[in-house]
Every structure is written in C-alpha cells, then in structure tokens.
C-alpha cells in the first residue's frame, strides 16, 4: 500500500467513547433534524486522486469536482461533476508518479469573482514538484496554468523538493486578493520551504515571498491559515513535524511556526510553538508535532484557535497512538492559557490519532467543531479501517462523536477530512476520505463518506461516493480516490449558475 505511516502526536487528557457500526456514538443532544428549506447557496467538493493512472502512465493523477445542490447535497451525476488532469487543458503532459492532486485548494487568485482551483503536483520532474492552477471565468470557461518549481524557488530546484506537497489559500498581504502558499518540505535535504504566490487582478500569481526551514525539519509539510491577531489579514501557519526541539539533541519532535500577515520574507513577525511551549505535554522523539493543522473558533469567543496533530505521540509504552494539542486565543493572539492535549479513545500502537484534522460548524451554534482523523485505527476486526472523532466546540468542555466504518470494504477512513455546506441548510457536512476503500471487484479504488450536519448532530444516513458514481472517471485498482479533499465555496464556482434555480424550490 502506498501510504506513509509517519506522523507525530502528543497527549494528556483522555476522552473515551464507545464505538459502534457507523458509530455515530455521540455526546450531543436530540435527534438530527435539518431545517425545512435551504437558507443559502451550496458549496461543492474537490477530490484529489493522485494515484489515478493516465492510460499506461501510472500514478499521473486527476482531480474530481462534485457539485453541491441545495436540498440534495453532493450530486454525483453526469451534469454536476467533472475531472481535470495535466493533459486536459494542455497545461502539461502526464508522467509516471507525478501525483497530480496530492494537495488541492480553492481561491479567487485573479480576483474576477470566480473561485479557482490550485493542484499540487509534487512528483513532477523526479519530485522537484509543481502546481497547476485552473482559473475559472463567469462564462463557465477555464484555463489551466502549469507553474513549475523552477519559477518559485530562488536557489534552483533539486529532485526531492516535492514542491506542491501542501497548499493553503488566503489573503496574506492585505490587498484584498487571494494568495497561494505552497509547501516544499523536501527542499534542501528536507529542511523545507514555503513559497507564497500573490494574486492580482487578471494576473496568474506572479509575485512571491519565500520562507525556509533548517536541518531536515520538513518545514511546510502542513499548512493552515487564520487571522489570529484580528488585524484583517490572514496569518500563515507552517508545520515542521521533523524539527529538533531539544538543546543540541536530534529528536524530531516537531514544531509549528506562525507567520503573521501581512507577510514579510524577513521572518520578523513570527512565533514558534513546540509541545513543550504549549504547557501540555513534552516534546519527545518522533512525536511529529505539527504534522496536521486546523484552525477555527473552538470555544465560541469570536477569535481563531489552532489545533495541532501529533500522530507520533506515545502513550506510556504504547507507541504512536497519537494525540492533538489545542491552543486557544486570549483575544490578542494564541496563548498557552487553557491549552489542551487530548488522547482519543483507548491507546493502540500505530493508530496515529491526529494524522488529519479539519474544522467545521456542524450544528449551527456559535463555535466551530474539531474533526480528528485516526486512519490507521482497527475497527470491527478490520486492520487500518480508520476512525473519525468530532469534538463539539463549546465555551467550556467539548462533547465527542465517534464514527467508524460499517464493513470490511473500508480502509484508512479519515486519511483526509473536510467540512462544507453542500445542501444550503446552513450546517456543514463532514467529508471523510477513505482512499483504501475497495469497491466490489476492486482494490483500493477509494471512496468519500459524507454525513450531513443538523441542529444537534449528524444525520444517521451517510452518503458514500466512489468513482463508480461519477460520469467523468472510472474506478480502478489503486486509484485512492479521497486521498485529498477541498471545499469549493458557493456562488462563485461554475456550478452556481447551473443550480441557482434549484436553491429556492
């Protein structure tokens, strides 16, 4: 199987829950009940399929897009999905092991009012890496632009840089246009680098800032963004899961760097966090603190908080069981005051809780909910079936919902996570990638599972989508559909005009 089982985690507080088939085992209130009619436009979903073959070209990769339709949710039919590859719009030539779709994100980079899609291609040119950007226009047309790493890293490129491994979009310089941050964690013998490509009206990401890591820390392996200091400009969060935090000791425990916007490549406005500095847990060998990141208002105080995955955290003698640290905002910035470190469930070796993280508002209250992926958890007698836990955000303590897959078809559920309102009801739905899922007669073709949110929790009826359900692509062995996920915001996407009349039926 083509998965890297490396990630770090930290822990202290323990949350225990029962696990049931499609477990929705929950500490939240009454039965799920959606509102009677849509209240806003619906988001759509972008799915990365980096191991899709292009004919005889192995692991060239594609992305699939699936429309969200008010009242219905995700609609995987011929009229509401499409796919993109390097060859589709002539932006490049598919090659073996390019992994187009290893990372995906959306943003309006040319400021024309329509959301674009950025796709990471870290395997391009012997793992030098690249990104493709699909620019969309009001008439529904699009153009795909190939951006090789040679144009974005000052000091040249080398095989193994893996430019495009991680992506995040946001306005990082305060000019009102979306920008794109691109991680290259293999740069300079795995010291790592992050390039920030700035958006301009009618121009395709032509400016940049560059930030570099040191000493094989894999700077840029994970990225996130939020406006922690509330100055109206996004701050960039960079995970370095292999960073050494001991005094002259190589421990690869991990760190997180916060770069305050407006960004400046001088690193003047920055802050560094380790597990030691959170006051919750100890930086230990191979914890991989910072392997996953998520931002949201988890305690309902109106300010952005930060969740940090530590999938390599040990619990007593149990290795790599995993954990999550949470840093809350003290109304000025992130603070260790009130910080938490969480173990989820019983300890099991190599579970790697915190491998993936996401934030969403699934019950429509005033706080965001935190989603924690444990894709290597065994469930119902199936090894590495996966598990997802949702910590419901409140001003005090969090309740928890545990979700497990129903049968042996599922593998690595929770490898990727996302949250978006695909039905227009005003509540996010949870999307869980299960790239190791095997359809009947297939092996690891992959799937996504969605659970609709509602007033007090999730719908008990999941929606399972594979490439067999899509008109544009076909399921094949080893595709790993669901490996990467991103939300395509409503209104300013090509699906908006097609489905607008349905929003208010």
Short mmCIF file of C-alpha atoms in Angstrom, two decimals:
data_model
loop_
_atom_site.label_atom_id
_atom_site.label_comp_id
_atom_site.label_asym_id
_atom_site.label_seq_id
_atom_site.Cartn_x
_atom_site.Cartn_y
_atom_site.Cartn_z
CA UNK A 1 0.00 0.00 0.00
CA UNK A 2 1.23 3.44 -0.94
CA UNK A 3 0.84 5.30 2.33
CA UNK A 4 3.43 6.97 4.53
CA UNK A 5 2.65 5.95 8.09
CA UNK A 6 4.63 8.75 9.71
CA UNK A 7 3.17 11.46 11.88
CA UNK A 8 3.60 12.72 15.43
CA UNK A 9 1.22 13.26 18.34
CA UNK A 10 1.05 14.49 21.93
CA UNK A 11 -1.40 13.76 24.73
CA UNK A 12 -2.50 14.33 28.29
CA UNK A 13 -6.28 14.48 28.73
CA UNK A 14 -8.17 11.33 27.72
CA UNK A 15 -11.60 11.20 26.07
CA UNK A 16 -13.24 7.77 25.99
CA UNK A 17 -16.24 6.90 23.82
CA UNK A 18 -17.98 3.79 22.65
CA UNK A 19 -17.61 2.77 19.02
CA UNK A 20 -20.50 1.33 17.05
CA UNK A 21 -21.12 0.45 13.43
CA UNK A 22 -21.37 3.77 11.51
CA UNK A 23 -20.92 4.77 15.10
CA UNK A 24 -22.45 7.57 15.44
CA UNK A 25 -21.79 7.44 19.18
CA UNK A 26 -22.41 10.96 20.38
CA UNK A 27 -22.48 13.19 23.42
CA UNK A 28 -24.56 15.78 21.55
CA UNK A 29 -28.28 16.41 22.17
CA UNK A 30 -31.53 15.36 20.45
CA UNK A 31 -32.03 13.66 17.10
CA UNK A 32 -30.69 15.16 13.89
CA UNK A 33 -33.23 17.42 12.21
CA UNK A 34 -32.31 19.73 9.29
CA UNK A 35 -34.21 22.99 8.72
CA UNK A 36 -37.21 22.82 6.39
CA UNK A 37 -35.65 24.75 3.47
CA UNK A 38 -32.24 25.92 2.26
CA UNK A 39 -31.02 29.19 3.68
CA UNK A 40 -28.01 29.86 1.44
CA UNK A 41 -26.08 28.69 -1.62
CA UNK A 42 -24.35 25.31 -1.52
CA UNK A 43 -20.63 24.58 -1.64
CA UNK A 44 -19.10 21.93 -3.90
CA UNK A 45 -16.30 19.42 -3.31
CA UNK A 46 -12.88 18.88 -4.88
CA UNK A 47 -11.40 15.37 -4.56
CA UNK A 48 -7.74 14.61 -5.22
CA UNK A 49 -6.98 11.24 -6.87
CA UNK A 50 -3.18 11.36 -7.15
CA UNK A 51 -2.74 7.64 -7.89
CA UNK A 52 -5.08 7.61 -10.90
CA UNK A 53 -3.35 6.23 -14.00
CA UNK A 54 -3.46 8.06 -17.32
CA UNK A 55 -3.72 5.12 -19.67
CA UNK A 56 -0.48 3.21 -19.16
CA UNK A 57 1.09 6.09 -17.20
CA UNK A 58 0.99 5.05 -13.55
CA UNK A 59 0.06 7.49 -10.77
CA UNK A 60 -0.25 10.53 -13.01
CA UNK A 61 -3.26 11.74 -11.03
CA UNK A 62 -6.51 13.65 -11.54
CA UNK A 63 -8.96 15.70 -9.51
CA UNK A 64 -12.72 15.24 -9.49
CA UNK A 65 -15.22 18.02 -8.72
CA UNK A 66 -18.70 17.22 -7.37
CA UNK A 67 -21.44 19.84 -7.17
CA UNK A 68 -23.39 20.57 -4.02
CA UNK A 69 -27.06 21.29 -4.70
CA UNK A 70 -29.47 22.95 -2.30
CA UNK A 71 -31.73 20.43 -0.51
CA UNK A 72 -29.89 17.47 -2.07
CA UNK A 73 -26.27 17.85 -1.03
CA UNK A 74 -23.49 16.40 -3.17
CA UNK A 75 -24.84 15.29 -6.53
CA UNK A 76 -22.52 12.84 -8.32
CA UNK A 77 -24.31 12.66 -11.65
CA UNK A 78 -23.27 13.45 -15.21
CA UNK A 79 -24.44 17.07 -15.06
CA UNK A 80 -22.68 18.00 -11.83
CA UNK A 81 -19.17 16.58 -11.86
CA UNK A 82 -16.07 16.83 -13.98
CA UNK A 83 -12.40 16.00 -13.76
CA UNK A 84 -9.11 17.69 -14.53
CA UNK A 85 -5.66 16.31 -15.28
CA UNK A 86 -2.45 17.82 -16.56
CA UNK A 87 -3.38 16.86 -20.08
CA UNK A 88 -6.99 18.07 -20.07
CA UNK A 89 -6.40 21.74 -20.82
CA UNK A 90 -2.96 21.35 -22.35
CA UNK A 91 -1.16 22.64 -19.26
CA UNK A 92 1.27 19.76 -19.13
CA UNK A 93 1.96 16.15 -20.02
CA UNK A 94 1.01 13.40 -17.57
CA UNK A 95 4.04 11.44 -16.42
CA UNK A 96 4.60 8.50 -14.12
CA UNK A 97 4.46 9.20 -10.37
CA UNK A 98 3.58 12.91 -10.73
CA UNK A 99 0.74 12.63 -8.18
CA UNK A 100 -1.37 15.43 -9.60
CA UNK A 101 -3.98 16.03 -6.88
CA UNK A 102 -1.76 15.19 -3.89
CA UNK A 103 -2.99 18.54 -2.50
CA UNK A 104 -5.92 20.72 -3.59
CA UNK A 105 -7.30 24.11 -2.53
CA UNK A 106 -9.61 26.81 -3.92
CA UNK A 107 -9.26 30.61 -4.01
CA UNK A 108 -10.06 33.57 -6.24
CA UNK A 109 -6.46 34.21 -7.27
CA UNK A 110 -7.18 36.56 -10.19
CA UNK A 111 -9.95 38.43 -8.36
CA UNK A 112 -12.54 38.07 -11.12
CA UNK A 113 -15.26 36.93 -8.70
CA UNK A 114 -14.99 33.20 -9.54
CA UNK A 115 -13.16 30.65 -7.42
CA UNK A 116 -10.14 28.94 -8.97
CA UNK A 117 -8.50 25.60 -8.05
CA UNK A 118 -4.82 25.03 -7.24
CA UNK A 119 -3.48 21.48 -7.54
CA UNK A 120 -0.23 20.18 -6.09
CA UNK A 121 1.92 18.02 -8.39
CA UNK A 122 4.82 17.14 -6.05
CA UNK A 123 6.12 14.23 -8.14
CA UNK A 124 6.69 16.38 -11.24
CA UNK A 125 10.17 16.05 -12.81
CA UNK A 126 11.62 13.47 -10.40
CA UNK A 127 9.97 15.06 -7.35
CA UNK A 128 11.11 18.60 -7.99
CA UNK A 129 7.41 19.40 -7.93
CA UNK A 130 4.98 21.88 -9.46
CA UNK A 131 1.48 23.27 -9.15
CA UNK A 132 -1.29 23.65 -11.69
CA UNK A 133 -3.86 26.42 -11.29
CA UNK A 134 -7.24 26.24 -13.02
CA UNK A 135 -8.63 29.76 -13.47
CA UNK A 136 -12.42 29.97 -13.90
CA UNK A 137 -14.45 32.71 -15.59
CA UNK A 138 -18.04 33.92 -15.47
CA UNK A 139 -18.96 32.27 -18.75
CA UNK A 140 -18.05 28.85 -17.30
CA UNK A 141 -14.80 28.53 -19.22
CA UNK A 142 -11.46 27.77 -17.61
CA UNK A 143 -7.75 27.76 -18.34
CA UNK A 144 -5.14 25.66 -16.58
CA UNK A 145 -1.66 27.11 -15.99
CA UNK A 146 1.36 24.98 -15.11
CA UNK A 147 3.74 26.59 -12.60
CA UNK A 148 6.99 24.62 -12.20
CA UNK A 149 9.07 24.94 -9.07
CA UNK A 150 11.93 26.48 -11.08
CA UNK A 151 9.92 29.71 -11.23
CA UNK A 152 9.22 29.86 -7.49
CA UNK A 153 12.33 28.90 -5.53
CA UNK A 154 15.21 31.38 -5.68
CA UNK A 155 18.05 28.94 -5.27
CA UNK A 156 17.15 26.48 -8.02
CA UNK A 157 15.50 23.10 -7.76
CA UNK A 158 16.60 19.59 -6.95
CA UNK A 159 14.94 16.21 -7.17
CA UNK A 160 13.12 15.52 -3.93
CA UNK A 161 11.99 19.10 -3.17
CA UNK A 162 8.34 17.96 -3.55
CA UNK A 163 7.04 21.47 -4.24
CA UNK A 164 3.22 21.23 -4.08
CA UNK A 165 3.00 18.72 -1.22
CA UNK A 166 0.79 21.15 0.76
CA UNK A 167 -1.34 24.15 -0.20
CA UNK A 168 -3.37 26.83 1.55
CA UNK A 169 -5.11 29.91 0.11
CA UNK A 170 -5.88 33.30 1.69
CA UNK A 171 -5.10 37.00 1.55
CA UNK A 172 -1.67 37.06 3.20
CA UNK A 173 -0.62 40.60 2.21
CA UNK A 174 -3.82 42.51 2.86
CA UNK A 175 -4.52 43.68 -0.69
CA UNK A 176 -7.95 42.02 -0.86
CA UNK A 177 -6.95 39.26 -3.32
CA UNK A 178 -6.43 35.59 -2.52
CA UNK A 179 -2.84 34.35 -2.47
CA UNK A 180 -1.44 30.80 -2.50
CA UNK A 181 1.09 29.30 -0.08
CA UNK A 182 2.88 26.19 -1.39
CA UNK A 183 4.88 23.77 0.75
CA UNK A 184 8.09 22.10 -0.49
CA UNK A 185 9.08 20.03 2.56
CA UNK A 186 11.85 18.16 0.73
CA UNK A 187 13.74 21.33 -0.24
CA UNK A 188 17.44 21.49 0.69
CA UNK A 189 17.74 17.95 2.06
CA UNK A 190 14.35 18.16 3.79
CA UNK A 191 14.96 21.48 5.52
CA UNK A 192 11.82 22.54 3.66
CA UNK A 193 10.49 25.76 2.17
CA UNK A 194 7.22 27.61 1.66
CA UNK A 195 6.61 29.88 -1.34
CA UNK A 196 3.80 32.43 -1.18
CA UNK A 197 2.44 33.35 -4.62
CA UNK A 198 0.42 36.55 -4.63
CA UNK A 199 -2.79 37.08 -6.54
CA UNK A 200 -3.51 40.12 -8.71
CA UNK A 201 -6.40 41.13 -10.97
CA UNK A 202 -6.07 39.38 -14.34
CA UNK A 203 -2.57 38.09 -13.48
CA UNK A 204 -1.71 34.45 -12.61
CA UNK A 205 0.14 34.51 -9.28
CA UNK A 206 3.24 36.38 -10.39
CA UNK A 207 4.77 37.65 -7.12
CA UNK A 208 6.14 35.67 -4.18
CA UNK A 209 7.71 35.53 -0.75
CA UNK A 210 9.92 32.64 0.35
CA UNK A 211 10.41 31.12 3.79
CA UNK A 212 12.93 28.39 4.55
CA UNK A 213 13.37 25.76 7.23
CA UNK A 214 16.58 24.30 8.59
CA UNK A 215 18.16 20.97 9.48
CA UNK A 216 15.77 18.44 7.90
CA UNK A 217 12.72 19.78 9.79
CA UNK A 218 10.37 19.38 6.75
CA UNK A 219 9.18 22.97 7.02
CA UNK A 220 5.96 23.23 5.02
CA UNK A 221 4.79 19.64 5.40
CA UNK A 222 1.46 21.04 6.66
CA UNK A 223 -0.08 24.50 6.17
CA UNK A 224 -3.08 26.39 7.58
CA UNK A 225 -4.25 29.96 7.92
CA UNK A 226 -6.33 32.18 10.21
CA UNK A 227 -6.37 35.80 11.38
CA UNK A 228 -5.20 35.16 14.94
CA UNK A 229 -4.44 38.79 15.81
CA UNK A 230 -7.64 40.13 14.16
CA UNK A 231 -5.87 42.74 12.02
CA UNK A 232 -7.85 41.82 8.91
CA UNK A 233 -5.01 39.89 7.22
CA UNK A 234 -4.51 36.14 7.29
CA UNK A 235 -1.58 34.69 9.23
CA UNK A 236 0.19 31.61 7.83
CA UNK A 237 0.76 28.51 9.99
CA UNK A 238 3.57 26.16 8.95
CA UNK A 239 4.11 22.66 10.35
CA UNK A 240 7.63 21.19 10.69
CA UNK A 241 6.97 17.67 12.03
CA UNK A 242 10.65 16.65 11.90
CA UNK A 243 12.05 19.69 13.72
CA UNK A 244 14.51 19.16 16.56
CA UNK A 245 13.39 20.90 19.74
CA UNK A 246 15.97 19.62 22.22
CA UNK A 247 19.11 21.56 23.08
CA UNK A 248 21.68 20.18 20.61
CA UNK A 249 19.72 16.91 20.56
CA UNK A 250 18.23 15.35 17.44
CA UNK A 251 14.75 14.27 18.50
CA UNK A 252 12.49 15.13 15.52
CA UNK A 253 9.69 16.03 17.91
CA UNK A 254 8.28 18.78 15.67
CA UNK A 255 7.30 22.43 15.82
CA UNK A 256 4.81 24.92 14.37
CA UNK A 257 5.75 28.36 13.04
CA UNK A 258 3.20 31.18 12.91
CA UNK A 259 3.96 33.90 10.33
CA UNK A 260 1.86 36.99 10.89
CA UNK A 261 0.26 38.82 7.99
CA UNK A 262 0.96 40.99 6.16
CA UNK A 263 3.76 38.56 5.31
CA UNK A 264 7.38 39.64 5.01
CA UNK A 265 10.08 37.20 3.97
CA UNK A 266 12.34 38.62 6.68
CA UNK A 267 10.58 36.39 9.27
CA UNK A 268 10.34 39.45 11.54
CA UNK A 269 6.76 38.79 12.63
CA UNK A 270 6.81 35.15 13.62
CA UNK A 271 6.18 32.88 16.57
CA UNK A 272 7.24 29.29 17.19
CA UNK A 273 5.41 26.64 19.17
CA UNK A 274 6.59 23.23 20.34
CA UNK A 275 4.75 20.78 22.52
CA UNK A 276 6.91 21.94 25.42
CA UNK A 277 5.89 25.57 24.93
CA UNK A 278 2.17 24.73 24.92
CA UNK A 279 2.49 23.65 28.57
CA UNK A 280 0.57 20.50 27.68
CA UNK A 281 2.82 17.53 27.05
CA UNK A 282 6.54 17.10 26.46
CA UNK A 283 8.46 17.29 23.18
CA UNK A 284 9.70 13.74 22.65
CA UNK A 285 11.47 11.81 19.94
CA UNK A 286 9.45 11.37 16.73
CA UNK A 287 6.26 12.95 18.13
CA UNK A 288 5.84 14.83 14.83
CA UNK A 289 4.07 17.77 16.42
CA UNK A 290 2.73 19.85 13.51
CA UNK A 291 2.09 17.01 11.07
CA UNK A 292 -1.53 18.23 10.70
CA UNK A 293 -3.12 21.63 11.39
CA UNK A 294 -6.64 23.06 11.63
CA UNK A 295 -7.93 26.49 12.60
CA UNK A 296 -11.34 27.53 13.93
CA UNK A 297 -13.15 29.19 16.80
CA UNK A 298 -13.42 26.11 19.00
CA UNK A 299 -14.62 27.86 22.18
CA UNK A 300 -17.06 30.36 20.68
CA UNK A 301 -15.29 33.55 21.77
CA UNK A 302 -15.10 35.01 18.28
CA UNK A 303 -11.34 34.52 17.82
CA UNK A 304 -9.35 31.93 15.86
CA UNK A 305 -7.78 28.98 17.70
CA UNK A 306 -5.31 26.34 16.46
CA UNK A 307 -5.40 22.53 16.61
CA UNK A 308 -2.13 20.65 16.04
CA UNK A 309 -1.82 16.97 15.21
CA UNK A 310 0.88 14.90 16.95
CA UNK A 311 0.41 11.43 15.41
CA UNK A 312 3.73 10.04 16.65
CA UNK A 313 2.96 10.67 20.32
CA UNK A 314 3.40 7.65 22.58
CA UNK A 315 1.09 6.94 25.49
CA UNK A 316 3.01 5.17 28.20
CA UNK A 317 4.58 2.20 26.46
CA UNK A 318 2.13 2.31 23.55
CA UNK A 319 3.97 3.75 20.56
CA UNK A 320 2.48 6.15 18.00
CA UNK A 321 -1.01 6.10 19.46
CA UNK A 322 -1.32 9.81 18.65
CA UNK A 323 -2.78 12.98 20.16
CA UNK A 324 -3.96 16.53 19.43
CA UNK A 325 -2.96 19.82 21.05
CA UNK A 326 -5.27 22.83 21.05
CA UNK A 327 -4.10 26.41 21.54
CA UNK A 328 -6.78 29.00 22.30
CA UNK A 329 -6.80 32.70 21.56
CA UNK A 330 -6.53 35.09 24.53
CA UNK A 331 -8.21 37.89 22.47
CA UNK A 332 -4.80 39.15 21.37
CA UNK A 333 -3.15 36.02 19.97
CA UNK A 334 -2.60 32.32 20.61
CA UNK A 335 -1.75 31.55 24.23
CA UNK A 336 -0.92 28.50 26.30
CA UNK A 337 -3.58 29.64 28.78
CA UNK A 338 -6.27 26.97 28.71
CA UNK A 339 -4.34 24.85 26.19
CA UNK A 340 -5.26 21.18 25.96
CA UNK A 341 -3.66 17.95 24.87
CA UNK A 342 -6.10 15.18 24.02
CA UNK A 343 -5.92 11.41 23.75
CA UNK A 344 -8.92 10.00 21.93
CA UNK A 345 -10.16 6.57 22.92
CA UNK A 346 -8.03 3.70 24.21
CA UNK A 347 -4.33 3.62 23.33
CA UNK A 348 -3.34 1.38 20.42
CA UNK A 349 0.04 1.09 18.75
CA UNK A 350 0.36 2.93 15.42
CA UNK A 351 -3.17 4.36 15.50
CA UNK A 352 -1.68 7.82 14.77
CA UNK A 353 -4.56 9.91 16.05
CA UNK A 354 -4.12 13.44 14.73
CA UNK A 355 -2.87 12.29 11.32
CA UNK A 356 -5.51 14.59 9.80
CA UNK A 357 -7.59 17.48 11.14
CA UNK A 358 -10.42 19.72 9.96
CA UNK A 359 -12.79 22.31 11.40
CA UNK A 360 -16.46 22.91 10.62
CA UNK A 361 -19.73 24.04 12.16
CA UNK A 362 -21.97 21.00 12.02
CA UNK A 363 -24.74 22.05 14.42
CA UNK A 364 -25.06 25.77 13.65
CA UNK A 365 -24.04 27.10 17.06
CA UNK A 366 -21.55 29.88 17.80
CA UNK A 367 -18.42 27.70 17.86
CA UNK A 368 -16.55 25.52 15.38
CA UNK A 369 -16.20 21.78 15.83
CA UNK A 370 -12.87 19.93 15.54
CA UNK A 371 -12.57 16.78 13.42
CA UNK A 372 -9.73 14.35 14.20
CA UNK A 373 -8.67 11.58 11.84
CA UNK A 374 -7.21 8.25 13.00
CA UNK A 375 -6.91 6.44 9.66
CA UNK A 376 -4.85 3.53 10.98
CA UNK A 377 -7.24 2.51 13.76
CA UNK A 378 -8.57 -1.04 13.65
CA UNK A 379 -12.34 -1.28 13.73
CA UNK A 380 -14.80 -4.17 13.90
CA UNK A 381 -11.99 -6.65 13.37
CA UNK A 382 -10.61 -4.85 10.28
CA UNK A 383 -7.00 -3.63 10.43
CA UNK A 384 -6.47 0.03 9.47
CA UNK A 385 -10.17 0.57 8.82
CA UNK A 386 -9.93 4.07 10.27
CA UNK A 387 -11.88 6.19 12.72
CA UNK A 388 -13.00 9.83 12.90
CA UNK A 389 -13.83 11.75 16.09
CA UNK A 390 -15.69 15.06 16.23
CA UNK A 391 -15.15 17.30 19.25
CA UNK A 392 -18.10 19.63 19.51
CA UNK A 393 -16.95 23.16 20.26
CA UNK A 394 -18.50 24.95 23.23
CA UNK A 395 -17.39 27.75 25.55
CA UNK A 396 -16.50 25.08 28.14
CA UNK A 397 -15.80 21.39 27.56
CA UNK A 398 -16.32 19.52 24.31
CA UNK A 399 -18.66 16.60 23.75
CA UNK A 400 -17.48 13.94 21.31
CA UNK A 401 -18.90 11.88 18.46
CA UNK A 402 -17.01 8.80 17.24
CA UNK A 403 -17.55 7.50 13.70
CA UNK A 404 -16.34 4.12 12.49
CA UNK A 405 -16.85 2.41 9.12
CA UNK A 406 -19.54 -0.26 8.78
CA UNK A 407 -17.77 -3.10 6.96
CA UNK A 408 -14.54 -4.58 5.66
CA UNK A 409 -14.64 -2.57 2.41
CA UNK A 410 -13.24 0.45 4.27
CA UNK A 411 -9.55 1.21 4.78
CA UNK A 412 -7.93 4.41 6.05
CA UNK A 413 -11.19 6.28 6.66
CA UNK A 414 -10.19 9.73 7.90
CA UNK A 415 -6.98 9.93 5.86
CA UNK A 416 -8.34 13.24 4.54
CA UNK A 417 -11.07 15.42 6.07
CA UNK A 418 -13.15 18.43 5.02
CA UNK A 419 -16.30 20.31 6.04
CA UNK A 420 -18.69 22.24 3.80
CA UNK A 421 -22.37 23.13 3.43
CA UNK A 422 -23.33 21.13 0.33
CA UNK A 423 -27.11 21.43 0.77
CA UNK A 424 -27.58 25.12 1.65
CA UNK A 425 -29.24 24.43 5.02
CA UNK A 426 -26.66 26.46 6.93
CA UNK A 427 -24.95 23.48 8.59
CA UNK A 428 -21.68 21.96 7.43
CA UNK A 429 -21.49 18.34 6.35
CA UNK A 430 -18.48 16.22 7.27
CA UNK A 431 -16.48 14.62 4.43
CA UNK A 432 -14.15 11.72 5.21
CA UNK A 433 -11.74 10.33 2.65
CA UNK A 434 -11.20 6.56 2.69
CA UNK A 435 -8.59 6.09 -0.04
CA UNK A 436 -8.10 2.41 0.79
CA UNK A 437 -11.79 1.58 0.29
CA UNK A 438 -12.35 -1.35 -2.10
CA UNK A 439 -15.49 -1.40 -4.23
CA UNK A 440 -16.86 -4.82 -5.21
CA UNK A 441 -14.31 -6.36 -7.56
CA UNK A 442 -11.78 -3.57 -6.94
CA UNK A 443 -8.84 -2.99 -4.62
CA UNK A 444 -8.17 0.41 -3.03
CA UNK A 445 -10.06 2.39 -5.63
CA UNK A 446 -11.16 4.69 -2.77
CA UNK A 447 -14.29 6.43 -1.52
CA UNK A 448 -15.57 9.50 0.29
CA UNK A 449 -18.22 9.42 3.01
CA UNK A 450 -20.35 12.43 3.94
CA UNK A 451 -22.55 12.97 6.99
CA UNK A 452 -24.97 15.90 6.94
CA UNK A 453 -24.96 18.22 9.92
CA UNK A 454 -28.04 19.43 11.75
CA UNK A 455 -29.32 21.22 14.82
CA UNK A 456 -27.94 18.67 17.25
CA UNK A 457 -25.65 16.40 15.35
CA UNK A 458 -25.14 14.27 12.26
CA UNK A 459 -27.68 12.52 10.09
CA UNK A 460 -27.55 8.75 10.73
CA UNK A 461 -27.56 8.15 6.95
CA UNK A 462 -24.13 8.53 5.36
CA UNK A 463 -23.62 9.19 1.65
CA UNK A 464 -20.87 7.03 0.14
CA UNK A 465 -19.41 8.13 -3.21
CA UNK A 466 -16.84 6.28 -5.32
CA UNK A 467 -15.59 6.99 -8.80
CA UNK A 468 -18.13 4.42 -10.00
CA UNK A 469 -20.77 7.04 -9.16
CA UNK A 470 -19.15 9.73 -11.31
CA UNK A 471 -19.67 10.11 -15.03
CA UNK A 472 -16.28 11.60 -15.81
CA UNK A 473 -13.93 8.95 -14.37
CA UNK A 474 -13.95 5.22 -13.66
CA UNK A 475 -12.83 3.37 -10.53
CA UNK A 476 -9.62 1.40 -10.93
CA UNK A 477 -7.45 -0.57 -8.55
CA UNK A 478 -5.11 1.62 -6.50
CA UNK A 479 -6.65 4.98 -7.51
CA UNK A 480 -7.04 6.05 -3.85
CA UNK A 481 -9.99 8.36 -4.57
CA UNK A 482 -10.42 10.55 -1.47
CA UNK A 483 -6.71 10.97 -0.77
CA UNK A 484 -7.10 14.78 -0.71
CA UNK A 485 -10.17 16.99 -0.19
CA UNK A 486 -11.02 20.67 -0.51
CA UNK A 487 -14.16 22.81 -0.46
CA UNK A 488 -15.22 24.84 -3.49
CA UNK A 489 -17.14 27.80 -1.99
CA UNK A 490 -20.66 28.60 -3.21
CA UNK A 491 -21.82 31.36 -5.54
CA UNK A 492 -18.51 31.92 -7.31
CA UNK A 493 -17.98 28.50 -8.86
CA UNK A 494 -19.02 27.10 -12.27
CA UNK A 495 -21.78 25.04 -10.63
CA UNK A 496 -23.51 28.13 -9.22
CA UNK A 497 -25.28 29.30 -12.39
CA UNK A 498 -26.37 25.80 -13.30
CA UNK A 499 -28.10 25.14 -9.98
CA UNK A 500 -29.24 28.59 -8.82
CA UNK A 501 -32.92 27.97 -9.78
CA UNK A 502 -32.96 24.89 -7.53
CA UNK A 503 -31.85 26.71 -4.40
CA UNK A 504 -35.31 28.01 -3.56
CA UNK A 505 -37.63 25.28 -4.81
#
